Each structure stands twice: as structure tokens, then as C-alpha cells.
């Protein structure tokens, strides 16, 4: 009786340990410097920063990995799965898993901080890209904010699931380049 995302985090640690890899943050972040992004993501984040827009990353992934991404400094803050460590600095177990529910709780906290009410998402835009974002997309949309699903395949199960729940205000290909449909929509709102 364990959350799916908690299970995934535990399996990542288990497989990494089995492979003989020391579970330090440095090793858990291997490959972060080779990560491929959707078209225009880095420039999109830079434009948001230039406009002094607070920009947060909410992810079910490991914070140790995400904090080492080239684009990490472009976020105001990263909220993700954190780990417990032993005396040698090696990860042992998940500390706090960024579950579907935890994403919505984090959004409530951000709404409280930004708007003075945990149920006021006015001025907030949530961009999600998968099934772990449905609850967060729906929360922001239903509380006065704007929720957007980006996709690679418009006919994917993820897009169908979000459409079935009517969880997003808008749907766009995962193209963040200046002048793309998504970029124009963000500028408009």
C-alpha cells in the first residue's frame, strides 16, 4: 500500500545501489548535463526571468538530479522528491516524494504566499506535460489560474486523460520557442 511515485523513487535507489553506484547527489545527477529539452525551453525560461516572473519547477523527479540541470538556475525554486542520507552522504530512502497530491499542496502553499489565500490561483499559470500533472492542472484551473498541457502526441493517453477531466484551459505542442502557439498564448495571458 505505497504511492506509485514513492515506489518509483525507491526502485531508482534500489537499482542504482544494485549497480554498485554510490548514491551521492553527484552520482544521482549523472547525465543532467546531457539532458535534451523541448524546443525553446531555455530561452522561454530566460524570457520569464527577464520579466521578473516567479517560475517554479514542480516535479516527481529527484531534486538532486533536477538541481544539476543547466536550466535549474532559471527557476525561482525547485520542488521535487527529496531523499534521506546516511553519515556518508549516500541516499538511503525517499524523504518527501512529490506525489500528485503533493504537487497540489505545493500549489496551495504558493497561492497562499503569492495571493494570500491557498485557494486563489489568480495570476498563476501551471504548465504540465503528463499524467502526474492532472490534479495540479485541475486545481489551478478551478481556482482562477491558467492551466496548460503541453504534449508531443495530441492523441496520447495523457492528453486524453486530461481532456476527459477537463483539467486544462489550453493544450499545445511542447514547443516553447518564441512565436510558437504556446509562447503567444503565454504572452496573451
Tab-separated table of C-alpha atoms in Angstrom:
chain	number	residue	atom	x	y	z
A	1	UNK	CA	0.000	0.000	0.000
A	2	UNK	CA	2.517	2.566	-1.230
A	3	UNK	CA	2.173	5.504	-3.607
A	4	UNK	CA	3.281	4.753	-7.188
A	5	UNK	CA	5.723	7.679	-7.289
A	6	UNK	CA	7.158	6.667	-3.908
A	7	UNK	CA	7.683	3.181	-5.360
A	8	UNK	CA	9.454	4.629	-8.394
A	9	UNK	CA	11.811	6.669	-6.191
A	10	UNK	CA	12.591	3.581	-4.096
A	11	UNK	CA	13.219	1.490	-7.231
A	12	UNK	CA	15.588	4.106	-8.659
A	13	UNK	CA	17.611	3.974	-5.450
A	14	UNK	CA	17.474	0.168	-5.351
A	15	UNK	CA	18.647	-0.298	-8.947
A	16	UNK	CA	21.361	2.329	-8.617
A	17	UNK	CA	22.635	0.644	-5.440
A	18	UNK	CA	22.497	-2.809	-7.099
A	19	UNK	CA	24.592	-1.499	-9.978
A	20	UNK	CA	27.297	-0.592	-7.492
A	21	UNK	CA	26.783	3.140	-7.866
A	22	UNK	CA	27.444	5.196	-4.741
A	23	UNK	CA	24.178	7.026	-4.083
A	24	UNK	CA	25.613	10.510	-3.656
A	25	UNK	CA	23.858	13.545	-5.115
A	26	UNK	CA	26.697	13.836	-7.637
A	27	UNK	CA	26.106	10.302	-8.925
A	28	UNK	CA	22.315	10.649	-8.853
A	29	UNK	CA	22.718	13.695	-11.098
A	30	UNK	CA	24.782	11.876	-13.727
A	31	UNK	CA	23.512	12.787	-17.184
A	32	UNK	CA	21.835	16.032	-16.079
A	33	UNK	CA	24.318	17.954	-18.219
A	34	UNK	CA	23.260	15.961	-21.298
A	35	UNK	CA	19.516	16.411	-20.879
A	36	UNK	CA	17.569	17.289	-24.035
A	37	UNK	CA	14.798	19.857	-23.631
A	38	UNK	CA	11.712	20.669	-25.612
A	39	UNK	CA	12.371	23.263	-28.333
A	40	UNK	CA	12.891	26.739	-26.910
A	41	UNK	CA	12.651	25.835	-23.198
A	42	UNK	CA	15.853	27.548	-22.119
A	43	UNK	CA	15.063	30.797	-23.949
A	44	UNK	CA	11.458	30.668	-22.691
A	45	UNK	CA	12.682	30.427	-19.090
A	46	UNK	CA	15.160	33.253	-19.693
A	47	UNK	CA	12.351	35.462	-21.052
A	48	UNK	CA	10.280	34.734	-17.938
A	49	UNK	CA	13.230	35.634	-15.721
A	50	UNK	CA	13.824	38.883	-17.654
A	51	UNK	CA	10.168	39.767	-17.000
A	52	UNK	CA	10.784	39.029	-13.288
A	53	UNK	CA	8.180	36.292	-13.368
A	54	UNK	CA	8.430	33.868	-10.471
A	55	UNK	CA	8.918	30.481	-12.038
A	56	UNK	CA	8.807	27.208	-10.125
A	57	UNK	CA	9.562	23.641	-11.155
A	58	UNK	CA	7.282	21.014	-9.611
A	59	UNK	CA	8.426	17.529	-10.497
A	60	UNK	CA	8.109	13.965	-9.286
A	61	UNK	CA	11.769	13.532	-10.236
A	62	UNK	CA	14.710	13.650	-7.855
A	63	UNK	CA	15.658	17.134	-6.670
A	64	UNK	CA	19.310	16.000	-6.546
A	65	UNK	CA	19.137	15.457	-10.334
A	66	UNK	CA	16.946	18.425	-11.246
A	67	UNK	CA	19.104	20.883	-9.295
A	68	UNK	CA	22.021	19.995	-11.586
A	69	UNK	CA	20.211	20.730	-14.829
A	70	UNK	CA	21.596	23.549	-16.943
A	71	UNK	CA	18.246	25.334	-16.623
A	72	UNK	CA	17.967	24.933	-12.817
A	73	UNK	CA	19.176	28.499	-12.079
A	74	UNK	CA	16.323	29.851	-14.225
A	75	UNK	CA	13.747	28.680	-11.665
A	76	UNK	CA	12.821	30.652	-8.565
A	77	UNK	CA	12.652	27.340	-6.720
A	78	UNK	CA	12.565	23.612	-7.466
A	79	UNK	CA	10.052	21.421	-5.662
A	80	UNK	CA	10.761	17.733	-6.210
A	81	UNK	CA	11.374	14.419	-4.491
A	82	UNK	CA	13.952	14.730	-1.709
A	83	UNK	CA	15.987	11.981	-0.066
A	84	UNK	CA	17.281	10.867	3.322
A	85	UNK	CA	21.052	10.375	3.588
A	86	UNK	CA	23.358	8.301	5.759
A	87	UNK	CA	26.508	9.538	7.506
A	88	UNK	CA	28.492	9.071	4.260
A	89	UNK	CA	26.214	11.361	2.265
A	90	UNK	CA	24.588	8.468	0.391
A	91	UNK	CA	20.846	8.445	-0.247
A	92	UNK	CA	19.008	5.771	1.700
A	93	UNK	CA	15.275	6.325	1.209
A	94	UNK	CA	12.894	8.953	-0.132
A	95	UNK	CA	12.315	11.745	2.393
A	96	UNK	CA	9.436	13.524	0.687
A	97	UNK	CA	8.053	12.289	-2.611
A	98	UNK	CA	6.476	14.845	-4.921
A	99	UNK	CA	3.268	12.892	-5.401
A	100	UNK	CA	0.276	14.045	-7.399
A	101	UNK	CA	-1.316	15.272	-4.167
A	102	UNK	CA	1.928	16.933	-3.013
A	103	UNK	CA	2.039	18.983	-6.220
A	104	UNK	CA	-1.404	20.372	-5.424
A	105	UNK	CA	-0.373	21.019	-1.797
A	106	UNK	CA	2.706	22.910	-3.020
A	107	UNK	CA	0.463	24.966	-5.299
A	108	UNK	CA	-1.797	25.760	-2.328
A	109	UNK	CA	1.249	26.995	-0.397
A	110	UNK	CA	2.416	29.099	-3.357
A	111	UNK	CA	-1.090	30.558	-3.797
A	112	UNK	CA	-1.117	31.471	-0.095
A	113	UNK	CA	2.294	33.112	-0.422
A	114	UNK	CA	1.528	34.939	-3.672
A	115	UNK	CA	-2.184	35.773	-3.301
A	116	UNK	CA	-2.925	35.491	0.421
A	117	UNK	CA	-5.281	32.544	0.004
A	118	UNK	CA	-4.499	28.874	-0.562
A	119	UNK	CA	-7.412	28.627	-2.975
A	120	UNK	CA	-6.685	31.721	-5.085
A	121	UNK	CA	-4.580	30.849	-8.127
A	122	UNK	CA	-5.233	34.160	-9.854
A	123	UNK	CA	-2.166	35.144	-11.844
A	124	UNK	CA	-0.724	31.632	-11.678
A	125	UNK	CA	-0.014	29.576	-14.780
A	126	UNK	CA	0.659	25.853	-14.490
A	127	UNK	CA	2.244	24.077	-17.439
A	128	UNK	CA	2.102	20.295	-17.186
A	129	UNK	CA	3.273	17.570	-19.519
A	130	UNK	CA	1.946	14.286	-18.216
A	131	UNK	CA	-0.381	12.196	-16.084
A	132	UNK	CA	1.220	13.268	-12.785
A	133	UNK	CA	0.093	16.826	-13.564
A	134	UNK	CA	-3.650	16.217	-13.942
A	135	UNK	CA	-4.556	17.016	-10.342
A	136	UNK	CA	-2.369	20.159	-10.331
A	137	UNK	CA	-3.726	21.333	-13.699
A	138	UNK	CA	-7.267	20.878	-12.423
A	139	UNK	CA	-6.517	22.627	-9.109
A	140	UNK	CA	-5.070	25.730	-10.782
A	141	UNK	CA	-7.829	25.899	-13.404
A	142	UNK	CA	-10.612	25.508	-10.826
A	143	UNK	CA	-9.138	28.191	-8.577
A	144	UNK	CA	-8.800	31.096	-11.002
A	145	UNK	CA	-5.461	30.300	-12.619
A	146	UNK	CA	-4.482	29.139	-16.062
A	147	UNK	CA	-3.523	25.513	-16.704
A	148	UNK	CA	-1.832	24.350	-19.884
A	149	UNK	CA	-0.955	20.846	-21.016
A	150	UNK	CA	1.950	20.531	-23.430
A	151	UNK	CA	2.311	17.340	-25.434
A	152	UNK	CA	4.340	15.526	-28.039
A	153	UNK	CA	1.438	13.449	-29.340
A	154	UNK	CA	-2.004	15.035	-29.329
A	155	UNK	CA	-3.582	11.566	-29.416
A	156	UNK	CA	-1.655	10.205	-26.420
A	157	UNK	CA	-3.364	8.669	-23.399
A	158	UNK	CA	-2.087	11.561	-21.257
A	159	UNK	CA	-3.815	14.169	-23.411
A	160	UNK	CA	-6.996	12.079	-23.495
A	161	UNK	CA	-6.965	11.735	-19.687
A	162	UNK	CA	-6.549	15.492	-19.157
A	163	UNK	CA	-9.294	16.237	-21.705
A	164	UNK	CA	-11.641	13.710	-20.043
A	165	UNK	CA	-11.229	15.507	-16.702
A	166	UNK	CA	-11.403	18.918	-18.408
A	167	UNK	CA	-8.325	19.729	-16.321
A	168	UNK	CA	-6.618	22.260	-18.604
A	169	UNK	CA	-7.586	25.603	-20.089
A	170	UNK	CA	-5.403	25.004	-23.136
A	171	UNK	CA	-3.408	22.316	-24.962
A	172	UNK	CA	-0.319	22.949	-27.078
A	173	UNK	CA	2.540	21.063	-28.698
A	174	UNK	CA	5.621	21.141	-26.418
A	175	UNK	CA	7.236	23.947	-28.401
A	176	UNK	CA	8.413	26.832	-26.205
A	177	UNK	CA	10.158	28.805	-28.957
A	178	UNK	CA	9.406	32.473	-29.282
A	179	UNK	CA	6.399	32.902	-31.571
A	180	UNK	CA	5.081	29.341	-31.050
A	181	UNK	CA	1.388	28.833	-30.231
A	182	UNK	CA	2.297	28.273	-26.588
A	183	UNK	CA	4.528	31.348	-26.407
A	184	UNK	CA	1.853	33.568	-27.969
A	185	UNK	CA	-0.752	32.202	-25.545
A	186	UNK	CA	1.502	32.874	-22.534
A	187	UNK	CA	2.155	36.425	-23.759
A	188	UNK	CA	-1.576	36.977	-24.156
A	189	UNK	CA	-2.423	35.870	-20.618
